[in-house]
Tab-separated table of N, CA and C in Angstrom:
chain	number	residue	atom	x	y	z
A	5	GLY	N	-19.623	-28.345	-2.224
A	5	GLY	CA	-18.908	-27.492	-1.310
A	5	GLY	C	-18.399	-26.219	-1.961
A	6	TYR	N	-17.526	-26.367	-2.958
A	6	TYR	CA	-16.902	-25.188	-3.550
A	6	TYR	C	-17.841	-24.394	-4.444
A	7	VAL	N	-18.961	-24.986	-4.836
A	7	VAL	CA	-19.963	-24.225	-5.589
A	7	VAL	C	-20.474	-23.083	-4.722
A	8	LEU	N	-20.441	-23.294	-3.410
A	8	LEU	CA	-20.889	-22.266	-2.477
A	8	LEU	C	-20.104	-20.972	-2.645
A	9	PHE	N	-18.836	-21.054	-3.034
A	9	PHE	CA	-18.038	-19.841	-3.179
A	9	PHE	C	-18.556	-18.939	-4.288
A	10	ALA	N	-19.127	-19.515	-5.323
A	10	ALA	CA	-19.751	-18.700	-6.373
A	10	ALA	C	-20.944	-17.949	-5.798
A	11	PHE	N	-21.729	-18.634	-4.987
A	11	PHE	CA	-22.867	-17.996	-4.328
A	11	PHE	C	-22.388	-16.890	-3.389
A	12	LEU	N	-21.357	-17.176	-2.597
A	12	LEU	CA	-20.827	-16.173	-1.672
A	12	LEU	C	-20.284	-14.967	-2.423
A	13	ASP	N	-19.646	-15.204	-3.546
A	13	ASP	CA	-19.147	-14.103	-4.359
A	13	ASP	C	-20.302	-13.207	-4.790
A	14	THR	N	-21.367	-13.817	-5.269
A	14	THR	CA	-22.524	-13.043	-5.728
A	14	THR	C	-23.193	-12.306	-4.576
A	15	GLU	N	-23.394	-12.984	-3.465
A	15	GLU	CA	-24.147	-12.402	-2.357
A	15	GLU	C	-23.336	-11.429	-1.505
A	16	LEU	N	-22.041	-11.638	-1.383
A	16	LEU	CA	-21.244	-10.803	-0.483
A	16	LEU	C	-20.406	-9.758	-1.206
A	17	VAL	N	-19.765	-10.145	-2.295
A	17	VAL	CA	-18.901	-9.206	-3.014
A	17	VAL	C	-19.740	-8.237	-3.836
A	18	THR	N	-20.686	-8.768	-4.586
A	18	THR	CA	-21.513	-7.926	-5.452
A	18	THR	C	-22.333	-6.928	-4.648
A	19	THR	N	-22.801	-7.348	-3.470
A	19	THR	CA	-23.614	-6.452	-2.638
A	19	THR	C	-22.775	-5.529	-1.765
A	20	GLY	N	-21.461	-5.734	-1.741
A	20	GLY	CA	-20.582	-4.825	-1.014
A	20	GLY	C	-20.351	-5.172	0.445
A	21	PHE	N	-20.791	-6.357	0.902
A	21	PHE	CA	-20.533	-6.744	2.286
A	21	PHE	C	-19.052	-6.962	2.537
A	22	MET	N	-18.344	-7.416	1.496
A	22	MET	CA	-16.904	-7.615	1.620
A	22	MET	C	-16.275	-7.526	0.232
A	23	SER	N	-14.977	-7.318	0.226
A	23	SER	CA	-14.274	-7.232	-1.059
A	23	SER	C	-13.963	-8.644	-1.559
A	24	ARG	N	-13.667	-8.761	-2.826
A	24	ARG	CA	-13.301	-10.068	-3.376
A	24	ARG	C	-12.009	-10.549	-2.725
A	25	GLN	N	-11.101	-9.631	-2.409
A	25	GLN	CA	-9.857	-10.026	-1.745
A	25	GLN	C	-10.147	-10.636	-0.376
A	26	GLN	N	-11.115	-10.062	0.359
A	26	GLN	CA	-11.484	-10.644	1.650
A	26	GLN	C	-12.060	-12.049	1.469
A	27	LEU	N	-12.856	-12.240	0.424
A	27	LEU	CA	-13.410	-13.571	0.152
A	27	LEU	C	-12.290	-14.549	-0.189
A	28	ILE	N	-11.349	-14.114	-0.993
A	28	ILE	CA	-10.219	-14.980	-1.352
A	28	ILE	C	-9.399	-15.314	-0.111
A	29	ASP	N	-9.204	-14.338	0.778
A	29	ASP	CA	-8.504	-14.598	2.038
A	29	ASP	C	-9.249	-15.636	2.870
A	30	ALA	N	-10.571	-15.524	2.915
A	30	ALA	CA	-11.379	-16.484	3.675
A	30	ALA	C	-11.231	-17.891	3.102
A	31	ILE	N	-11.213	-17.996	1.797
A	31	ILE	CA	-11.038	-19.302	1.153
A	31	ILE	C	-9.656	-19.864	1.494
A	32	ALA	N	-8.634	-19.006	1.455
A	32	ALA	CA	-7.273	-19.444	1.776
A	32	ALA	C	-7.176	-19.911	3.224
A	33	VAL	N	-7.786	-19.169	4.152
A	33	VAL	CA	-7.776	-19.568	5.564
A	33	VAL	C	-8.449	-20.927	5.720
A	34	GLY	N	-9.553	-21.119	5.016
A	34	GLY	CA	-10.275	-22.382	5.102
A	34	GLY	C	-9.481	-23.575	4.623
A	35	GLN	N	-8.537	-23.368	3.723
A	35	GLN	CA	-7.760	-24.478	3.171
A	35	GLN	C	-6.830	-25.115	4.196
A	36	PHE	N	-6.563	-24.421	5.293
A	36	PHE	CA	-5.645	-24.950	6.294
A	36	PHE	C	-6.323	-25.878	7.289
A	37	THR	N	-7.620	-26.023	7.207
A	37	THR	CA	-8.345	-26.797	8.203
A	37	THR	C	-9.230	-27.842	7.535
A	38	PRO	N	-9.613	-28.858	8.294
A	38	PRO	CA	-10.604	-29.795	7.749
A	38	PRO	C	-11.930	-29.065	7.532
A	39	GLY	N	-12.638	-29.415	6.513
A	39	GLY	CA	-13.911	-28.757	6.232
A	39	GLY	C	-13.716	-27.326	5.786
A	40	PRO	N	-12.986	-27.110	4.677
A	40	PRO	CA	-12.631	-25.749	4.277
A	40	PRO	C	-13.821	-24.834	4.013
A	41	VAL	N	-14.926	-25.371	3.535
A	41	VAL	CA	-16.085	-24.521	3.254
A	41	VAL	C	-16.661	-23.981	4.556
A	42	PHE	N	-16.837	-24.861	5.533
A	42	PHE	CA	-17.388	-24.420	6.810
A	42	PHE	C	-16.465	-23.417	7.495
A	43	THR	N	-15.172	-23.687	7.470
A	43	THR	CA	-14.216	-22.773	8.080
A	43	THR	C	-14.230	-21.423	7.374
A	44	SER	N	-14.280	-21.436	6.054
A	44	SER	CA	-14.314	-20.183	5.296
A	44	SER	C	-15.560	-19.376	5.619
A	45	VAL	N	-16.708	-20.049	5.693
A	45	VAL	CA	-17.957	-19.344	5.991
A	45	VAL	C	-17.921	-18.773	7.407
A	46	THR	N	-17.369	-19.512	8.358
A	46	THR	CA	-17.231	-19.001	9.724
A	46	THR	C	-16.326	-17.770	9.734
A	47	PHE	N	-15.235	-17.822	8.997
A	47	PHE	CA	-14.313	-16.693	8.896
A	47	PHE	C	-15.002	-15.477	8.279
A	48	ILE	N	-15.799	-15.716	7.238
A	48	ILE	CA	-16.543	-14.622	6.595
A	48	ILE	C	-17.528	-14.008	7.578
A	49	GLY	N	-18.253	-14.850	8.315
A	49	GLY	CA	-19.190	-14.345	9.325
A	49	GLY	C	-18.480	-13.496	10.364
A	50	TYR	N	-17.288	-13.937	10.770
A	50	TYR	CA	-16.514	-13.164	11.737
A	50	TYR	C	-16.090	-11.819	11.155
A	51	GLN	N	-15.675	-11.809	9.898
A	51	GLN	CA	-15.273	-10.551	9.264
A	51	GLN	C	-16.438	-9.569	9.180
A	52	ILE	N	-17.628	-10.085	8.938
A	52	ILE	CA	-18.784	-9.206	8.766
A	52	ILE	C	-19.328	-8.714	10.101
A	53	ASN	N	-19.413	-9.607	11.117
A	53	ASN	CA	-20.064	-9.197	12.367
A	53	ASN	C	-19.438	-9.818	13.608
A	54	GLY	N	-18.145	-10.038	13.610
A	54	GLY	CA	-17.463	-10.506	14.803
A	54	GLY	C	-17.882	-11.900	15.245
A	55	PHE	N	-17.815	-12.129	16.563
A	55	PHE	CA	-18.090	-13.447	17.137
A	55	PHE	C	-19.473	-13.961	16.768
A	56	TRP	N	-20.497	-13.133	16.957
A	56	TRP	CA	-21.860	-13.589	16.673
A	56	TRP	C	-22.085	-13.817	15.179
A	57	GLY	N	-21.411	-13.068	14.349
A	57	GLY	CA	-21.487	-13.331	12.913
A	57	GLY	C	-20.912	-14.698	12.579
A	58	ALA	N	-19.818	-15.060	13.263
A	58	ALA	CA	-19.213	-16.377	13.057
A	58	ALA	C	-20.154	-17.486	13.521
A	59	VAL	N	-20.791	-17.285	14.676
A	59	VAL	CA	-21.722	-18.295	15.203
A	59	VAL	C	-22.903	-18.492	14.260
A	60	VAL	N	-23.531	-17.385	13.863
A	60	VAL	CA	-24.702	-17.467	12.981
A	60	VAL	C	-24.316	-18.078	11.629
A	61	SER	N	-23.163	-17.689	11.097
A	61	SER	CA	-22.715	-18.241	9.811
A	61	SER	C	-22.482	-19.744	9.897
A	62	THR	N	-21.855	-20.183	10.970
A	62	THR	CA	-21.574	-21.606	11.138
A	62	THR	C	-22.863	-22.415	11.248
A	63	VAL	N	-23.788	-21.948	12.077
A	63	VAL	CA	-25.076	-22.641	12.216
A	63	VAL	C	-25.835	-22.597	10.895
A	64	GLY	N	-25.808	-21.443	10.231
A	64	GLY	CA	-26.532	-21.283	8.977
A	64	GLY	C	-26.012	-22.155	7.849
A	65	ILE	N	-24.725	-22.444	7.842
A	65	ILE	CA	-24.169	-23.285	6.782
A	65	ILE	C	-24.294	-24.767	7.128
A	66	PHE	N	-24.269	-25.095	8.405
A	66	PHE	CA	-24.278	-26.491	8.823
A	66	PHE	C	-25.682	-27.069	8.956
A	67	LEU	N	-26.575	-26.355	9.605
A	67	LEU	CA	-27.884	-26.902	9.958
A	67	LEU	C	-28.737	-27.336	8.763
A	68	PRO	N	-28.893	-26.511	7.721
A	68	PRO	CA	-29.731	-26.968	6.600
A	68	PRO	C	-29.209	-28.249	5.939
A	69	SER	N	-27.906	-28.354	5.765
A	69	SER	CA	-27.334	-29.560	5.157
A	69	SER	C	-27.573	-30.780	6.035
A	70	PHE	N	-27.381	-30.605	7.321
A	70	PHE	CA	-27.586	-31.701	8.262
A	70	PHE	C	-29.030	-32.190	8.220
A	71	VAL	N	-29.977	-31.269	8.263
A	71	VAL	CA	-31.398	-31.627	8.224
A	71	VAL	C	-31.740	-32.285	6.887
A	72	PHE	N	-31.246	-31.705	5.796
A	72	PHE	CA	-31.510	-32.241	4.460
A	72	PHE	C	-31.024	-33.683	4.338
A	73	VAL	N	-29.805	-33.936	4.757
A	73	VAL	CA	-29.238	-35.288	4.669
A	73	VAL	C	-30.001	-36.245	5.578
A	74	ALA	N	-30.310	-35.812	6.787
A	74	ALA	CA	-31.027	-36.682	7.729
A	74	ALA	C	-32.399	-37.082	7.190
A	75	LEU	N	-33.091	-36.150	6.565
A	75	LEU	CA	-34.439	-36.431	6.065
A	75	LEU	C	-34.447	-37.199	4.746
A	76	LEU	N	-33.522	-36.875	3.858
A	76	LEU	CA	-33.585	-37.437	2.512
A	76	LEU	C	-32.674	-38.631	2.251
A	77	ASN	N	-31.772	-38.943	3.159
A	77	ASN	CA	-30.835	-40.040	2.921
A	77	ASN	C	-31.537	-41.360	2.591
A	78	PRO	N	-32.550	-41.763	3.338
A	78	PRO	CA	-33.224	-43.024	2.983
A	78	PRO	C	-33.882	-42.978	1.599
A	79	VAL	N	-34.420	-41.838	1.226
A	79	VAL	CA	-35.098	-41.695	-0.059
A	79	VAL	C	-34.090	-41.713	-1.209
A	80	VAL	N	-32.973	-41.036	-1.026
A	80	VAL	CA	-31.967	-40.937	-2.086
A	80	VAL	C	-31.387	-42.312	-2.417
A	81	LYS	N	-31.202	-43.152	-1.421
A	81	LYS	CA	-30.676	-44.505	-1.679
A	81	LYS	C	-31.576	-45.257	-2.656
A	82	LYS	N	-32.876	-45.114	-2.487
A	82	LYS	CA	-33.827	-45.779	-3.385
A	82	LYS	C	-33.852	-45.100	-4.752
A	83	MET	N	-33.734	-43.769	-4.758
A	83	MET	CA	-33.822	-43.022	-6.011
A	83	MET	C	-32.600	-43.227	-6.900
A	84	ARG	N	-31.467	-43.575	-6.318
A	84	ARG	CA	-30.246	-43.775	-7.102
A	84	ARG	C	-30.403	-44.898	-8.128
A	85	LYS	N	-31.318	-45.794	-7.872
A	85	LYS	CA	-31.559	-46.893	-8.811
A	85	LYS	C	-32.284	-46.417	-10.062
A	86	SER	N	-32.867	-45.242	-9.997
A	86	SER	CA	-33.609	-44.687	-11.130
A	86	SER	C	-32.645	-44.097	-12.159
A	87	THR	N	-32.829	-44.457	-13.420
A	87	THR	CA	-32.000	-43.923	-14.503
A	87	THR	C	-32.189	-42.419	-14.632
A	88	LEU	N	-33.424	-41.965	-14.531
A	88	LEU	CA	-33.718	-40.537	-14.655
A	88	LEU	C	-33.047	-39.733	-13.544
A	89	PHE	N	-33.113	-40.237	-12.323
A	89	PHE	CA	-32.492	-39.542	-11.198
A	89	PHE	C	-30.970	-39.528	-11.345
A	90	SER	N	-30.399	-40.628	-11.821
A	90	SER	CA	-28.948	-40.676	-12.054
A	90	SER	C	-28.527	-39.646	-13.093
A	91	LEU	N	-29.323	-39.510	-14.153
A	91	LEU	CA	-29.033	-38.487	-15.166
A	91	LEU	C	-29.130	-37.088	-14.570
A	92	PHE	N	-30.116	-36.877	-13.712
A	92	PHE	CA	-30.263	-35.584	-13.039
A	92	PHE	C	-29.023	-35.272	-12.198
A	93	LEU	N	-28.553	-36.256	-11.418
A	93	LEU	CA	-27.360	-36.043	-10.594
A	93	LEU	C	-26.129	-35.773	-11.458
A	94	ASP	N	-26.020	-36.454	-12.588
A	94	ASP	CA	-24.917	-36.182	-13.516
A	94	ASP	C	-24.976	-34.742	-14.016
A	95	ALA	N	-26.171	-34.267	-14.335
A	95	ALA	CA	-26.339	-32.884	-14.804
A	95	ALA	C	-25.982	-31.890	-13.710
A	96	VAL	N	-26.362	-32.195	-12.476
A	96	VAL	CA	-26.012	-31.319	-11.350
A	96	VAL	C	-24.496	-31.259	-11.190
A	97	ASN	N	-23.822	-32.391	-11.332
A	97	ASN	CA	-22.357	-32.411	-11.232
A	97	ASN	C	-21.706	-31.566	-12.319
A	98	VAL	N	-22.187	-31.672	-13.544
A	98	VAL	CA	-21.644	-30.870	-14.646
A	98	VAL	C	-21.863	-29.385	-14.380
A	99	ALA	N	-23.063	-29.031	-13.933
A	99	ALA	CA	-23.357	-27.626	-13.631
A	99	ALA	C	-22.466	-27.115	-12.504
A	100	SER	N	-22.218	-27.948	-11.514
A	100	SER	CA	-21.356	-27.551	-10.396
A	100	SER	C	-19.937	-27.263	-10.862
A	101	VAL	N	-19.407	-28.118	-11.712
A	101	VAL	CA	-18.058	-27.902	-12.251
A	101	VAL	C	-18.015	-26.604	-13.055
A	102	ALA	N	-19.047	-26.341	-13.840
A	102	ALA	CA	-19.099	-25.109	-14.639
A	102	ALA	C	-19.138	-23.876	-13.745
A	103	ILE	N	-19.904	-23.931	-12.670
A	103	ILE	CA	-19.980	-22.795	-11.744
A	103	ILE	C	-18.630	-22.565	-11.081
A	104	ILE	N	-17.993	-23.638	-10.634
A	104	ILE	CA	-16.676	-23.509	-10.005
A	104	ILE	C	-15.666	-22.929	-10.996
A	105	ALA	N	-15.669	-23.409	-12.226
A	105	ALA	CA	-14.749	-22.889	-13.248
A	105	ALA	C	-14.996	-21.410	-13.504
A	106	ALA	N	-16.252	-21.008	-13.575
A	106	ALA	CA	-16.579	-19.603	-13.831
A	106	ALA	C	-16.079	-18.705	-12.709
A	107	ILE	N	-16.294	-19.097	-11.471
A	107	ILE	CA	-15.852	-18.254	-10.356
A	107	ILE	C	-14.329	-18.243	-10.264
A	108	CYS	N	-13.673	-19.352	-10.627
A	108	CYS	CA	-12.204	-19.366	-10.661
A	108	CYS	C	-11.675	-18.382	-11.694
A	109	LEU	N	-12.313	-18.323	-12.845
A	109	LEU	CA	-11.895	-17.367	-13.878
A	109	LEU	C	-12.082	-15.930	-13.407
A	110	ILE	N	-13.212	-15.649	-12.784
A	110	ILE	CA	-13.476	-14.292	-12.293
A	110	ILE	C	-12.448	-13.903	-11.242
A	111	MET	N	-12.222	-14.780	-10.262
A	111	MET	CA	-11.254	-14.477	-9.202
A	111	MET	C	-9.835	-14.429	-9.757
A	112	GLY	N	-9.540	-15.286	-10.720
A	112	GLY	CA	-8.214	-15.281	-11.329
A	112	GLY	C	-7.906	-13.975	-12.029
A	113	LYS	N	-8.896	-13.425	-12.743
A	113	LYS	CA	-8.699	-12.148	-13.438
A	113	LYS	C	-8.358	-11.030	-12.464
A	114	GLU	N	-8.932	-11.096	-11.262
A	114	GLU	CA	-8.689	-10.030	-10.292
A	114	GLU	C	-7.425	-10.229	-9.477
A	115	THR	N	-6.957	-11.459	-9.358
A	115	THR	CA	-5.803	-11.699	-8.492
A	115	THR	C	-4.507	-11.962	-9.247
A	116	ILE	N	-4.588	-12.437	-10.471
A	116	ILE	CA	-3.375	-12.681	-11.261
A	116	ILE	C	-3.122	-11.421	-12.076
A	117	THR	N	-2.329	-10.526	-11.483
A	117	THR	CA	-2.194	-9.178	-12.039
A	117	THR	C	-0.790	-8.831	-12.520
A	118	ASP	N	0.206	-9.616	-12.137
A	118	ASP	CA	1.572	-9.310	-12.553
A	118	ASP	C	2.336	-10.618	-12.767
A	119	MET	N	3.579	-10.510	-13.162
A	119	MET	CA	4.365	-11.703	-13.485
A	119	MET	C	4.546	-12.605	-12.262
A	120	ARG	N	4.679	-12.016	-11.093
A	120	ARG	CA	4.860	-12.801	-9.867
A	120	ARG	C	3.646	-13.695	-9.618
A	121	THR	N	2.448	-13.130	-9.743
A	121	THR	CA	1.244	-13.924	-9.504
A	121	THR	C	1.007	-14.942	-10.622
A	122	VAL	N	1.453	-14.624	-11.836
A	122	VAL	CA	1.360	-15.591	-12.941
A	122	VAL	C	2.240	-16.798	-12.629
A	123	VAL	N	3.468	-16.551	-12.177
A	123	VAL	CA	4.397	-17.639	-11.848
A	123	VAL	C	3.820	-18.508	-10.733
A	124	ILE	N	3.290	-17.878	-9.692
A	124	ILE	CA	2.714	-18.630	-8.575
A	124	ILE	C	1.520	-19.465	-9.047
A	125	ALA	N	0.659	-18.887	-9.864
A	125	ALA	CA	-0.519	-19.608	-10.366
A	125	ALA	C	-0.105	-20.800	-11.224
A	126	VAL	N	0.856	-20.596	-12.116
A	126	VAL	CA	1.302	-21.679	-13.002
A	126	VAL	C	1.966	-22.794	-12.191
A	127	LEU	N	2.822	-22.430	-11.244
A	127	LEU	CA	3.465	-23.441	-10.400
A	127	LEU	C	2.430	-24.213	-9.583
A	128	SER	N	1.457	-23.503	-9.036
A	128	SER	CA	0.407	-24.161	-8.245
A	128	SER	C	-0.388	-25.142	-9.093
A	129	MET	N	-0.760	-24.716	-10.296
A	129	MET	CA	-1.515	-25.613	-11.184
A	129	MET	C	-0.672	-26.821	-11.586
A	130	ALA	N	0.615	-26.597	-11.825
A	130	ALA	CA	1.493	-27.708	-12.200
A	130	ALA	C	1.558	-28.740	-11.074
A	131	VAL	N	1.690	-28.271	-9.846
A	131	VAL	CA	1.737	-29.189	-8.704
A	131	VAL	C	0.410	-29.932	-8.560
A	132	VAL	N	-0.702	-29.220	-8.686
A	132	VAL	CA	-2.024	-29.848	-8.542
A	132	VAL	C	-2.242	-30.920	-9.604
A	133	PHE	N	-1.879	-30.629	-10.855
A	133	PHE	CA	-2.111	-31.604	-11.920
A	133	PHE	C	-1.091	-32.745	-11.908
A	134	ARG	N	0.108	-32.482	-11.410
A	134	ARG	CA	1.134	-33.533	-11.348
A	134	ARG	C	0.908	-34.451	-10.151
A	135	TYR	N	0.615	-33.860	-8.992
A	135	TYR	CA	0.408	-34.612	-7.752
A	135	TYR	C	-1.039	-34.413	-7.316
A	136	ARG	N	-1.912	-35.209	-7.831
A	136	ARG	CA	-3.357	-35.003	-7.655
A	136	ARG	C	-3.830	-35.135	-6.212
A	137	LYS	N	-3.093	-35.820	-5.382
A	137	LYS	CA	-3.554	-36.036	-4.012
A	137	LYS	C	-2.843	-35.142	-2.996
A	138	VAL	N	-2.185	-34.105	-3.463
A	138	VAL	CA	-1.477	-33.216	-2.545
A	138	VAL	C	-2.491	-32.407	-1.733
A	139	ASN	N	-2.216	-32.244	-0.462
A	139	ASN	CA	-3.076	-31.464	0.422
A	139	ASN	C	-3.039	-30.001	-0.012
A	140	SER	N	-4.206	-29.382	-0.094
A	140	SER	CA	-4.277	-27.996	-0.565
A	140	SER	C	-3.542	-27.026	0.356
A	141	ALA	N	-3.379	-27.387	1.621
A	141	ALA	CA	-2.626	-26.527	2.536
A	141	ALA	C	-1.182	-26.377	2.058
A	142	PHE	N	-0.621	-27.436	1.498
A	142	PHE	CA	0.752	-27.359	0.978
A	142	PHE	C	0.832	-26.439	-0.241
A	143	ILE	N	-0.221	-26.417	-1.038
A	143	ILE	CA	-0.267	-25.505	-2.188
A	143	ILE	C	-0.281	-24.064	-1.695
A	144	VAL	N	-1.093	-23.790	-0.667
A	144	VAL	CA	-1.174	-22.432	-0.115
A	144	VAL	C	0.162	-22.031	0.497
A	145	ILE	N	0.762	-22.918	1.276
A	145	ILE	CA	2.062	-22.620	1.894
A	145	ILE	C	3.126	-22.415	0.813
A	146	GLY	N	3.117	-23.270	-0.205
A	146	GLY	CA	4.062	-23.109	-1.315
A	146	GLY	C	3.867	-21.790	-2.036
A	147	GLY	N	2.611	-21.389	-2.232
A	147	GLY	CA	2.323	-20.096	-2.861
A	147	GLY	C	2.836	-18.938	-2.025
A	148	CYS	N	2.672	-19.054	-0.705
A	148	CYS	CA	3.194	-18.010	0.194
A	148	CYS	C	4.715	-17.919	0.095
A	149	LEU	N	5.353	-19.067	0.126
A	149	LEU	CA	6.817	-19.104	0.037
A	149	LEU	C	7.291	-18.560	-1.305
A	150	ALA	N	6.631	-18.972	-2.386
A	150	ALA	CA	7.001	-18.472	-3.715
A	150	ALA	C	6.786	-16.966	-3.803
A	151	GLY	N	5.682	-16.481	-3.250
A	151	GLY	CA	5.421	-15.038	-3.252
A	151	GLY	C	6.494	-14.271	-2.503
A	152	TYR	N	6.902	-14.811	-1.357
A	152	TYR	CA	7.952	-14.157	-0.578
A	152	TYR	C	9.274	-14.150	-1.348
A	153	LEU	N	9.649	-15.307	-1.890
A	153	LEU	CA	10.918	-15.390	-2.621
A	153	LEU	C	10.911	-14.505	-3.864
A	154	LEU	N	9.783	-14.466	-4.571
A	154	LEU	CA	9.703	-13.618	-5.766
A	154	LEU	C	9.700	-12.132	-5.414
A	155	SER	N	9.252	-11.792	-4.212
A	155	SER	CA	9.275	-10.378	-3.813
A	155	SER	C	10.700	-9.904	-3.524
A	156	LEU	N	11.606	-10.847	-3.276
A	156	LEU	CA	13.004	-10.493	-3.015
A	156	LEU	C	13.765	-10.188	-4.299
A	157	ILE	N	13.218	-10.615	-5.427
A	157	ILE	CA	13.897	-10.415	-6.716
A	157	ILE	C	13.654	-9.013	-7.215
């Protein structure tokens, strides 16, 4: 799911369809709803081309995955017993984590720009690592509240 954001960064920000801040806003909006990736992509489609952009983006992100799972699910169950296939899936997982970490670093460099954003980032990470099952919407709301309170200082 979140590996998609690295792809979106490359395809949308690098090509100039949207700013990195708009992409970060889309990710934040997605965190408030179930299925944050789908919601974020729908939001991005809306930002780029209004209602029809949202429709096309939603269908475009949902349909290939649905077809892929429907066609390959029976095959994957059998393939999971294979040692080679299990190693391949482990490698894909490692690569996915690396891609997510890389895009987090890139976005972090652009958004953590002053002491206020450093404090919010550190507090957010502390909450995430201390309370591993906390809903990400609470992290976003807490960040908003912290940003507001720090702006009063």
